[in-house]
Short mmCIF file of N, CA and C in Angstrom, two decimals:
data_model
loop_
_atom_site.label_atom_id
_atom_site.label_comp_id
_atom_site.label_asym_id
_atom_site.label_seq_id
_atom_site.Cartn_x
_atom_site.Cartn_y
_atom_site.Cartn_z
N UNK A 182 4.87 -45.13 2.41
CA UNK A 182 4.37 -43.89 2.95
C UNK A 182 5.39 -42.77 2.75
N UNK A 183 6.86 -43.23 3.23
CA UNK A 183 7.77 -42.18 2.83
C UNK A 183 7.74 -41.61 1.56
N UNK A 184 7.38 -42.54 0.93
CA UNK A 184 7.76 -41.78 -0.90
C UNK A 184 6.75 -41.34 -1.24
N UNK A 185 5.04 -41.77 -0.77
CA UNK A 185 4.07 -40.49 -0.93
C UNK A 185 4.87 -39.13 -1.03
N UNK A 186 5.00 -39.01 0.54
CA UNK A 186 5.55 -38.07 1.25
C UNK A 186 6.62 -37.31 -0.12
N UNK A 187 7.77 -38.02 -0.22
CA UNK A 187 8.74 -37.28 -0.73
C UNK A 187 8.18 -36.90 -2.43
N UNK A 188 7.01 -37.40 -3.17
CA UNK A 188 6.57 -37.14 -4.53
C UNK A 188 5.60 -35.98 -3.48
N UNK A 189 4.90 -36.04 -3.14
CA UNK A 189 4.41 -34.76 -3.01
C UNK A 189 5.18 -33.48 -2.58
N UNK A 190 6.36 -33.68 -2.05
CA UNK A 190 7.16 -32.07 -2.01
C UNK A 190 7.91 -32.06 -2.76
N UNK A 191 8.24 -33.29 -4.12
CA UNK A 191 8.35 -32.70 -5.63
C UNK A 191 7.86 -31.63 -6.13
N UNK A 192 5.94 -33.05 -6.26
CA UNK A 192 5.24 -31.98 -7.10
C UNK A 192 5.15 -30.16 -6.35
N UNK A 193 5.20 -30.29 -4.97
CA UNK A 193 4.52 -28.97 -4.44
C UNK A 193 5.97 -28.08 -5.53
N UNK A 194 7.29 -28.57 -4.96
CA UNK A 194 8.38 -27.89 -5.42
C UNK A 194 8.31 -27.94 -6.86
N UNK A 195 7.91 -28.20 -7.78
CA UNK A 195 7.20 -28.17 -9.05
C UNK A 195 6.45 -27.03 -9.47
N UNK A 196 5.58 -26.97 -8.62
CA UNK A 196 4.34 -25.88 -9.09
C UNK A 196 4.32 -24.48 -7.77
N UNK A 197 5.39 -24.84 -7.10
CA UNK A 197 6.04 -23.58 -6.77
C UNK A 197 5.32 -23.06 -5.64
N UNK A 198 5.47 -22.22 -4.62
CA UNK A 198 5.34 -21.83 -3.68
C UNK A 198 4.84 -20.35 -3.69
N UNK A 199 3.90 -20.14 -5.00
CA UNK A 199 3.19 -18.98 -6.02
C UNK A 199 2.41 -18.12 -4.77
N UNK A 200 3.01 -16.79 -4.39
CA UNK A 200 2.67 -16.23 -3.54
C UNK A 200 2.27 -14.63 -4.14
N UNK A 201 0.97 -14.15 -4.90
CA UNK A 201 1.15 -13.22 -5.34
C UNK A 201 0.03 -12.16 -4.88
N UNK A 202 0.54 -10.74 -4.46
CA UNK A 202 -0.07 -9.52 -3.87
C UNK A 202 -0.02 -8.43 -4.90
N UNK A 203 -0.78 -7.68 -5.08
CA UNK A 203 -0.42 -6.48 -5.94
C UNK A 203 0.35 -5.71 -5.26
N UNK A 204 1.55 -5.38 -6.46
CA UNK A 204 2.37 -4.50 -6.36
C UNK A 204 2.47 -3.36 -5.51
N UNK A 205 1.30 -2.37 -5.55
CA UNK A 205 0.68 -1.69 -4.73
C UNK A 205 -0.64 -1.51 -4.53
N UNK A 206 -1.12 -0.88 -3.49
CA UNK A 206 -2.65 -0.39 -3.18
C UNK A 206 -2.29 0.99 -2.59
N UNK A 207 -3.51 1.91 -2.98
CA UNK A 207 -3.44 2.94 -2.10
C UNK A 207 -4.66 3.05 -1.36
N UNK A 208 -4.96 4.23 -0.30
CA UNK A 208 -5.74 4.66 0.07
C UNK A 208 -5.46 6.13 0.87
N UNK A 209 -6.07 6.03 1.57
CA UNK A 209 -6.37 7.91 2.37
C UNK A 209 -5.96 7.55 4.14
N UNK A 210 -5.03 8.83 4.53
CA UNK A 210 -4.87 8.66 6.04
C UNK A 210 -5.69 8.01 6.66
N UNK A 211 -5.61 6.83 7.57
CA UNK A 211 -6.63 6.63 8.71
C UNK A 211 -7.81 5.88 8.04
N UNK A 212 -7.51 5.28 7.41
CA UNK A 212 -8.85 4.76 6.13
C UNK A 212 -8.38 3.40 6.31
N UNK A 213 -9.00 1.77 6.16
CA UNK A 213 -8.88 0.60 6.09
C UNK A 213 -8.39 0.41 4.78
N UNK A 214 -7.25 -0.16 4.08
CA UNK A 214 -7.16 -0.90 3.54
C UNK A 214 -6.84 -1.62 3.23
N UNK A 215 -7.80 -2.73 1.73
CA UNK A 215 -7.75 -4.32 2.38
C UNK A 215 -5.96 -4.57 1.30
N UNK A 216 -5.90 -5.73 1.57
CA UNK A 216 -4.72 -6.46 0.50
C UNK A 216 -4.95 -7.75 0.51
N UNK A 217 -5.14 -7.83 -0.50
CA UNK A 217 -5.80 -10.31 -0.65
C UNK A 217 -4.45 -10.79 -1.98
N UNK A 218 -3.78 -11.52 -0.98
CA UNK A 218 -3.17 -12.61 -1.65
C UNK A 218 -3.50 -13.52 -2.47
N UNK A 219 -3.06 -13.58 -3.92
CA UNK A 219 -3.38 -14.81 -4.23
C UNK A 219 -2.48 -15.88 -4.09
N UNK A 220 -2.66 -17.38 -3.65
CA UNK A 220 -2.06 -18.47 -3.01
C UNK A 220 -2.64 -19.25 -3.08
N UNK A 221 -2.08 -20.94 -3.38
CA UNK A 221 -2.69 -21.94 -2.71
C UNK A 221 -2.74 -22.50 -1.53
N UNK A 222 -1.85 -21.75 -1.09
CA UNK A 222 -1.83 -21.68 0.63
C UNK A 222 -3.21 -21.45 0.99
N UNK A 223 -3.53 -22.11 2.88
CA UNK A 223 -4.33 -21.52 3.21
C UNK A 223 -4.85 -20.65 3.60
N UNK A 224 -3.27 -20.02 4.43
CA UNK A 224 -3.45 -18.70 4.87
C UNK A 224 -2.05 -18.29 4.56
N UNK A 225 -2.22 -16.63 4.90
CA UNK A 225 -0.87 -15.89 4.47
C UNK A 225 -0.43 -15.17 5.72
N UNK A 226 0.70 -15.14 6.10
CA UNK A 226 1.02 -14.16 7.43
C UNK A 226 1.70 -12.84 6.94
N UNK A 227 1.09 -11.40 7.56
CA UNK A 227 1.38 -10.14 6.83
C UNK A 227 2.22 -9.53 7.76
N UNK A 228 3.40 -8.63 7.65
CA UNK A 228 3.93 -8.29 8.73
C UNK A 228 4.39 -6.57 7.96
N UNK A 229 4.22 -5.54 9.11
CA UNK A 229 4.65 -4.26 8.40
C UNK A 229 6.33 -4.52 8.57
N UNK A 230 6.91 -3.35 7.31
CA UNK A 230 8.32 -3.54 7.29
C UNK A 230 8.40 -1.98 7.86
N UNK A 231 7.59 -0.77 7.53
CA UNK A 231 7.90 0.62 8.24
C UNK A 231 6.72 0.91 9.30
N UNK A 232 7.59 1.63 10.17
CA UNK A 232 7.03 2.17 11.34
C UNK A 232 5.73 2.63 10.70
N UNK A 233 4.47 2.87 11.61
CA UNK A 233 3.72 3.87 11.18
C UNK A 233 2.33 3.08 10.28
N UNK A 234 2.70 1.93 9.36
CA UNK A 234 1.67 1.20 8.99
C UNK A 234 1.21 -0.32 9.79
N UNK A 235 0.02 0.09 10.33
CA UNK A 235 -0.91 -1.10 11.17
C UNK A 235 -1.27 -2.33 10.48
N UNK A 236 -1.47 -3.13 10.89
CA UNK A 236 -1.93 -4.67 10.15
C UNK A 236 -2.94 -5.08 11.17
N UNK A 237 -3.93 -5.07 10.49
CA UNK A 237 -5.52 -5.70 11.63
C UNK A 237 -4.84 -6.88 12.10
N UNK A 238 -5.25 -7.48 13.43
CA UNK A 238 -5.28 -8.75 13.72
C UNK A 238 -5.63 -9.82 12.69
N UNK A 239 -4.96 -10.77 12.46
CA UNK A 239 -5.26 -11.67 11.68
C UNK A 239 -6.56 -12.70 11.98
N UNK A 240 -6.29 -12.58 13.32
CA UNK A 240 -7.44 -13.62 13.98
C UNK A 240 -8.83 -13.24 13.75
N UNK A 241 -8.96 -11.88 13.49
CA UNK A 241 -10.33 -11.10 13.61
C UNK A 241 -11.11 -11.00 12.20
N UNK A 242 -10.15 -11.68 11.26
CA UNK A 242 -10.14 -11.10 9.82
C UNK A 242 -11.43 -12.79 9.48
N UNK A 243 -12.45 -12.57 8.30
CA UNK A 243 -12.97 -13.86 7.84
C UNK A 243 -11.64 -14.72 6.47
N UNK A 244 -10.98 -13.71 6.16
CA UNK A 244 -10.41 -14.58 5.31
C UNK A 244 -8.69 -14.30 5.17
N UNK A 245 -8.48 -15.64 6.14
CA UNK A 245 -6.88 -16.29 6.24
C UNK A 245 -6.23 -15.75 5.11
N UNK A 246 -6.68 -15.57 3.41
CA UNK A 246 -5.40 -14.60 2.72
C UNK A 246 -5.38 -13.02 2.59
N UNK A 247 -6.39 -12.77 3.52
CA UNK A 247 -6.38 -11.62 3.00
C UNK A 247 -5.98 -9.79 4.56
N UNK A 248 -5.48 -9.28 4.47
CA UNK A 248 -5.36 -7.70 5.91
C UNK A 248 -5.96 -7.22 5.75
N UNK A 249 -6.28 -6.03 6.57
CA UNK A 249 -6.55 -4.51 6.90
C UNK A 249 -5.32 -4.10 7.10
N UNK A 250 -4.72 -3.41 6.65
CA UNK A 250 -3.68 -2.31 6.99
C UNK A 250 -4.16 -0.56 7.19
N UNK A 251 -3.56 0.01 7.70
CA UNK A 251 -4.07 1.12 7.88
C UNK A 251 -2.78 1.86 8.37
N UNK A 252 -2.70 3.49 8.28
CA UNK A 252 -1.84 4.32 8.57
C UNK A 252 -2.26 5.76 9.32
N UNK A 253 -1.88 6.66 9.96
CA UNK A 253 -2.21 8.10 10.27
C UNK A 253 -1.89 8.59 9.63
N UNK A 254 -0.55 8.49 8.69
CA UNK A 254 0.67 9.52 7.68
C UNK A 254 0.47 9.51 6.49
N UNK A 255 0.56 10.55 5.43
CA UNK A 255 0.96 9.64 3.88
C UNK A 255 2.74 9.35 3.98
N UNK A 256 2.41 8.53 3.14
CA UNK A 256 3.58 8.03 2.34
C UNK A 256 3.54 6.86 2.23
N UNK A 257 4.91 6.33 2.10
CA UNK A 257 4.77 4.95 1.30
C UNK A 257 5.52 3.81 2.49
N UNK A 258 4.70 3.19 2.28
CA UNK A 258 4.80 1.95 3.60
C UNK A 258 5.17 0.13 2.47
N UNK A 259 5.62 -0.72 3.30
CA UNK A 259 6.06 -1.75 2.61
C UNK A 259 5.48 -2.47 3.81
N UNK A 260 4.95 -4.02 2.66
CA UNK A 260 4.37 -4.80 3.67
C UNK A 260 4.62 -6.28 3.53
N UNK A 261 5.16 -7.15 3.92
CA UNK A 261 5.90 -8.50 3.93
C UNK A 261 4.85 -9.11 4.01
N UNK A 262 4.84 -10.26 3.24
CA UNK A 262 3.67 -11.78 3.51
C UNK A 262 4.57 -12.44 2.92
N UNK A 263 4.04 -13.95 3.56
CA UNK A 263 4.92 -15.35 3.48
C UNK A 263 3.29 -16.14 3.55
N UNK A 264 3.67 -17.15 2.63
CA UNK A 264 2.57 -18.65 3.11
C UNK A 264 3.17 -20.10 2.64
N UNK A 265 2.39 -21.06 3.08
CA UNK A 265 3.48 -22.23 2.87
C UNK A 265 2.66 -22.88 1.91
N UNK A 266 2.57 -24.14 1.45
CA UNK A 266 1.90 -25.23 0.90
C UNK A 266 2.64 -26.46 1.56
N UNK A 267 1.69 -26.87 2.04
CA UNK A 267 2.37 -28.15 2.92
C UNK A 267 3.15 -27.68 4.05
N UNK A 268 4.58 -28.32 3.87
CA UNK A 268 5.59 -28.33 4.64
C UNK A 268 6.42 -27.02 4.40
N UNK A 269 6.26 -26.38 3.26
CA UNK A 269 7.11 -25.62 2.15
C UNK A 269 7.18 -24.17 2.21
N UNK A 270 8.09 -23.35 2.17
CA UNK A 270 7.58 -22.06 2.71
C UNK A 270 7.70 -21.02 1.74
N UNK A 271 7.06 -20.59 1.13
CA UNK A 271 7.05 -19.17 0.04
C UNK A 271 8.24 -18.71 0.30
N UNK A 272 8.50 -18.05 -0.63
CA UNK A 272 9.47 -16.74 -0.85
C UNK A 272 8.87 -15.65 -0.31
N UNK A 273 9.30 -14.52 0.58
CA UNK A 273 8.50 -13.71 1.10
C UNK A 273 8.18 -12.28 -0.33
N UNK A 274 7.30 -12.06 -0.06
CA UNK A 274 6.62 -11.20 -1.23
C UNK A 274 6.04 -9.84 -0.70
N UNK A 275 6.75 -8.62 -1.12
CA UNK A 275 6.60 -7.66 -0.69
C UNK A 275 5.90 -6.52 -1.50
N UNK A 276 4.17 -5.88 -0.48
CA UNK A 276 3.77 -5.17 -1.43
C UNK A 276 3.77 -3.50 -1.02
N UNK A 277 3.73 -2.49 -1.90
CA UNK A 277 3.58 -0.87 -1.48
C UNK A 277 2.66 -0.22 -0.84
N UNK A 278 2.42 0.00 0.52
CA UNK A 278 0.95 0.55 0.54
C UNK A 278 1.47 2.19 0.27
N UNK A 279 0.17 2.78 -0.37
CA UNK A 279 0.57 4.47 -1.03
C UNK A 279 -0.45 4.81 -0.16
N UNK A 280 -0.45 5.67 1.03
CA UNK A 280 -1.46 6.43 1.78
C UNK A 280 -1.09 7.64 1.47
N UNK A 281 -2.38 8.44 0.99
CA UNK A 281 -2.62 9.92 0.81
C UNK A 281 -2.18 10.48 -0.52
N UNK A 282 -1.72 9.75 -1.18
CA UNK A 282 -1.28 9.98 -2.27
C UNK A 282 -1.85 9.49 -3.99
N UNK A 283 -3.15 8.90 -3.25
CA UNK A 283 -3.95 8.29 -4.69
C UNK A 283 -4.81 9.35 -5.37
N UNK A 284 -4.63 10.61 -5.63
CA UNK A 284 -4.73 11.70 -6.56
C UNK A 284 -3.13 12.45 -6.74
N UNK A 285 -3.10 12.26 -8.12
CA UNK A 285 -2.08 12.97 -8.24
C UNK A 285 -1.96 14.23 -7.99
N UNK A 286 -0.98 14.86 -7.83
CA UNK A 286 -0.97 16.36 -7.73
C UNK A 286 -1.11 17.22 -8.85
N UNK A 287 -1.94 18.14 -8.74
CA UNK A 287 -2.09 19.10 -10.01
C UNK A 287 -0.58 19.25 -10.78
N UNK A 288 -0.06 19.42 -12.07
CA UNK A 288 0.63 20.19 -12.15
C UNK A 288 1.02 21.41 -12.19
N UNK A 289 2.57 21.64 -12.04
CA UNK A 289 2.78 22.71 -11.18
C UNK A 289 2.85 23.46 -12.90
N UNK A 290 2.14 24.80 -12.42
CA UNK A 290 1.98 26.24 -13.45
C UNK A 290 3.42 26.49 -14.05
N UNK A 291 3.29 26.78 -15.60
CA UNK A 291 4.44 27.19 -16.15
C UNK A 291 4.53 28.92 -16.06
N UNK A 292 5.93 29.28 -15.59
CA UNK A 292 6.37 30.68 -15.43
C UNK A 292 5.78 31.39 -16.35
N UNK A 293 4.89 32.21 -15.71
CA UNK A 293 3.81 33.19 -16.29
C UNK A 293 4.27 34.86 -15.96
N UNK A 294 5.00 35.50 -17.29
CA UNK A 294 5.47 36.62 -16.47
C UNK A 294 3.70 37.72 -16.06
N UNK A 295 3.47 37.30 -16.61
CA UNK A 295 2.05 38.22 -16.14
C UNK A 295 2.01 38.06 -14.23
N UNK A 296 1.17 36.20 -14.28
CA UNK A 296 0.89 36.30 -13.25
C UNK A 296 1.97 36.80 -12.52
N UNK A 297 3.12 36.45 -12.37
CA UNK A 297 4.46 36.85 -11.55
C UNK A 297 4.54 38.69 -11.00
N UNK A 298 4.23 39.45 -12.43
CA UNK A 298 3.78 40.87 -11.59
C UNK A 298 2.92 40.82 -11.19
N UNK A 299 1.80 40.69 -11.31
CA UNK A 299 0.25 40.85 -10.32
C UNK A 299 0.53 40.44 -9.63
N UNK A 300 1.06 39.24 -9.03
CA UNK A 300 1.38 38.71 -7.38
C UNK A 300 2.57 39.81 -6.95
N UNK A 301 3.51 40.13 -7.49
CA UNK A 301 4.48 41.48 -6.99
C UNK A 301 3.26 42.53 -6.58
N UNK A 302 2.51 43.26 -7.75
CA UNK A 302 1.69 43.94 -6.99
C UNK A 302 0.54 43.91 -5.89
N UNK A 303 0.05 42.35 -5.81
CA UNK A 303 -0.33 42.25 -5.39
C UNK A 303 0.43 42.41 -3.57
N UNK A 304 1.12 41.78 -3.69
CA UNK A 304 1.78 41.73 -2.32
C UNK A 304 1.75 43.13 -2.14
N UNK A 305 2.16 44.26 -2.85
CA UNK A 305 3.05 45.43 -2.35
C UNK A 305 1.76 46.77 -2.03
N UNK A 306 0.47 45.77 -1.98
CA UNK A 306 -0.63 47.20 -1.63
C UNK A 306 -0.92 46.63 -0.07
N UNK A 307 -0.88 48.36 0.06
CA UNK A 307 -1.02 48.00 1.40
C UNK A 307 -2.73 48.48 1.85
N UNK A 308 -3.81 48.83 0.62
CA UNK A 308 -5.19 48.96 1.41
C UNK A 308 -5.26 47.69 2.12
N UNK A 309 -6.58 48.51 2.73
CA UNK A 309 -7.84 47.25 3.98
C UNK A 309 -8.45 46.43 2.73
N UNK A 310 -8.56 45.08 2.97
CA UNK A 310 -9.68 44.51 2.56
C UNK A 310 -9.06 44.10 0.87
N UNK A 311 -7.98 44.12 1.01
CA UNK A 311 -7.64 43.50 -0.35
C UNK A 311 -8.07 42.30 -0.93
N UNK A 312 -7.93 41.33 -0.30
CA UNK A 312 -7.97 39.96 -0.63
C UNK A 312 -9.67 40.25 -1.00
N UNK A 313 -10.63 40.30 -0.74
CA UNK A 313 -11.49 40.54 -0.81
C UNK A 313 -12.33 41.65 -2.14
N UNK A 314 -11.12 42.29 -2.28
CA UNK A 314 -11.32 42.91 -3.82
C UNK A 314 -10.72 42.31 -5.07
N UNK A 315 -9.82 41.37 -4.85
CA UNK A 315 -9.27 40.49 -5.77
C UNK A 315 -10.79 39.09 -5.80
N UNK A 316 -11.44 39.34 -4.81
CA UNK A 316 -12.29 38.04 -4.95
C UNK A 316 -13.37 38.50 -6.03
N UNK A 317 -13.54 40.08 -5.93
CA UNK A 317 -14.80 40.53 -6.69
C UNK A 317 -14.75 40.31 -8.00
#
């Protein structure tokens, strides 16, 4: 029985303790999103590493590899999971969550001496109802 035992946390130590999450996910302030492990584990335990990003209850979830995380803020949040096989315990595997930031930002306008005076003049009138004649 012992040496069952000890050939099977060979083989497990063999074919490795393969714990893999994507790199990153994004989504939008205050928005659910999911993250699914792949593992031969049965389940995965998720833990936030920065303030500010939530992890649904695990208990509430239908599937043992997979969170809900969620945030109020953008930016960039880091999120720890571990799972075992057998007796055996993963390497912990850490993925990016990107909140608010999954459209890039326009790029920024190259120095236009035009526009640069029209905004000088623009600023420097002082009629009623300007903004409103620039709309016409």
């Amino acid at each position: 029985m012992q040496g069952e035992t000890g050939v099977i946390g060979v083989i497990l130590l063999l074919l490795g303790q393969d714990l893999k999450l994507p790199a990153e996910v994004k989504g939008e302030p205050a928005a659910f999103i999911t993250v699914l492990a792949d593992t031969p584990g049965k389940s995965v335990k998720f833990f936030p590493l920065d303030a500010g990003l939530s992890v649904f209850p695990a208990a509430l979830l239908a599937n043992p590899k997979a969170t809900v995380v969620t945030a109020a803020q953008p930016g960039r949040y880091k999120l720890l999971a571990y799972t075992a096989v057998g007796e055996v315990l993963s390497d912990p595997v850490i993925c990016t969550v990107v909140i608010g930031q999954s459209v890039p930002p326009p790029p920024a306008p190259a120095d236009d001496p035009l526009a640069t005076a029209l905004a000088g003049m623009y600023g420097g009138l002082q009629e009623a109802g300007k903004a409103q004649t620039v709309l016409a």
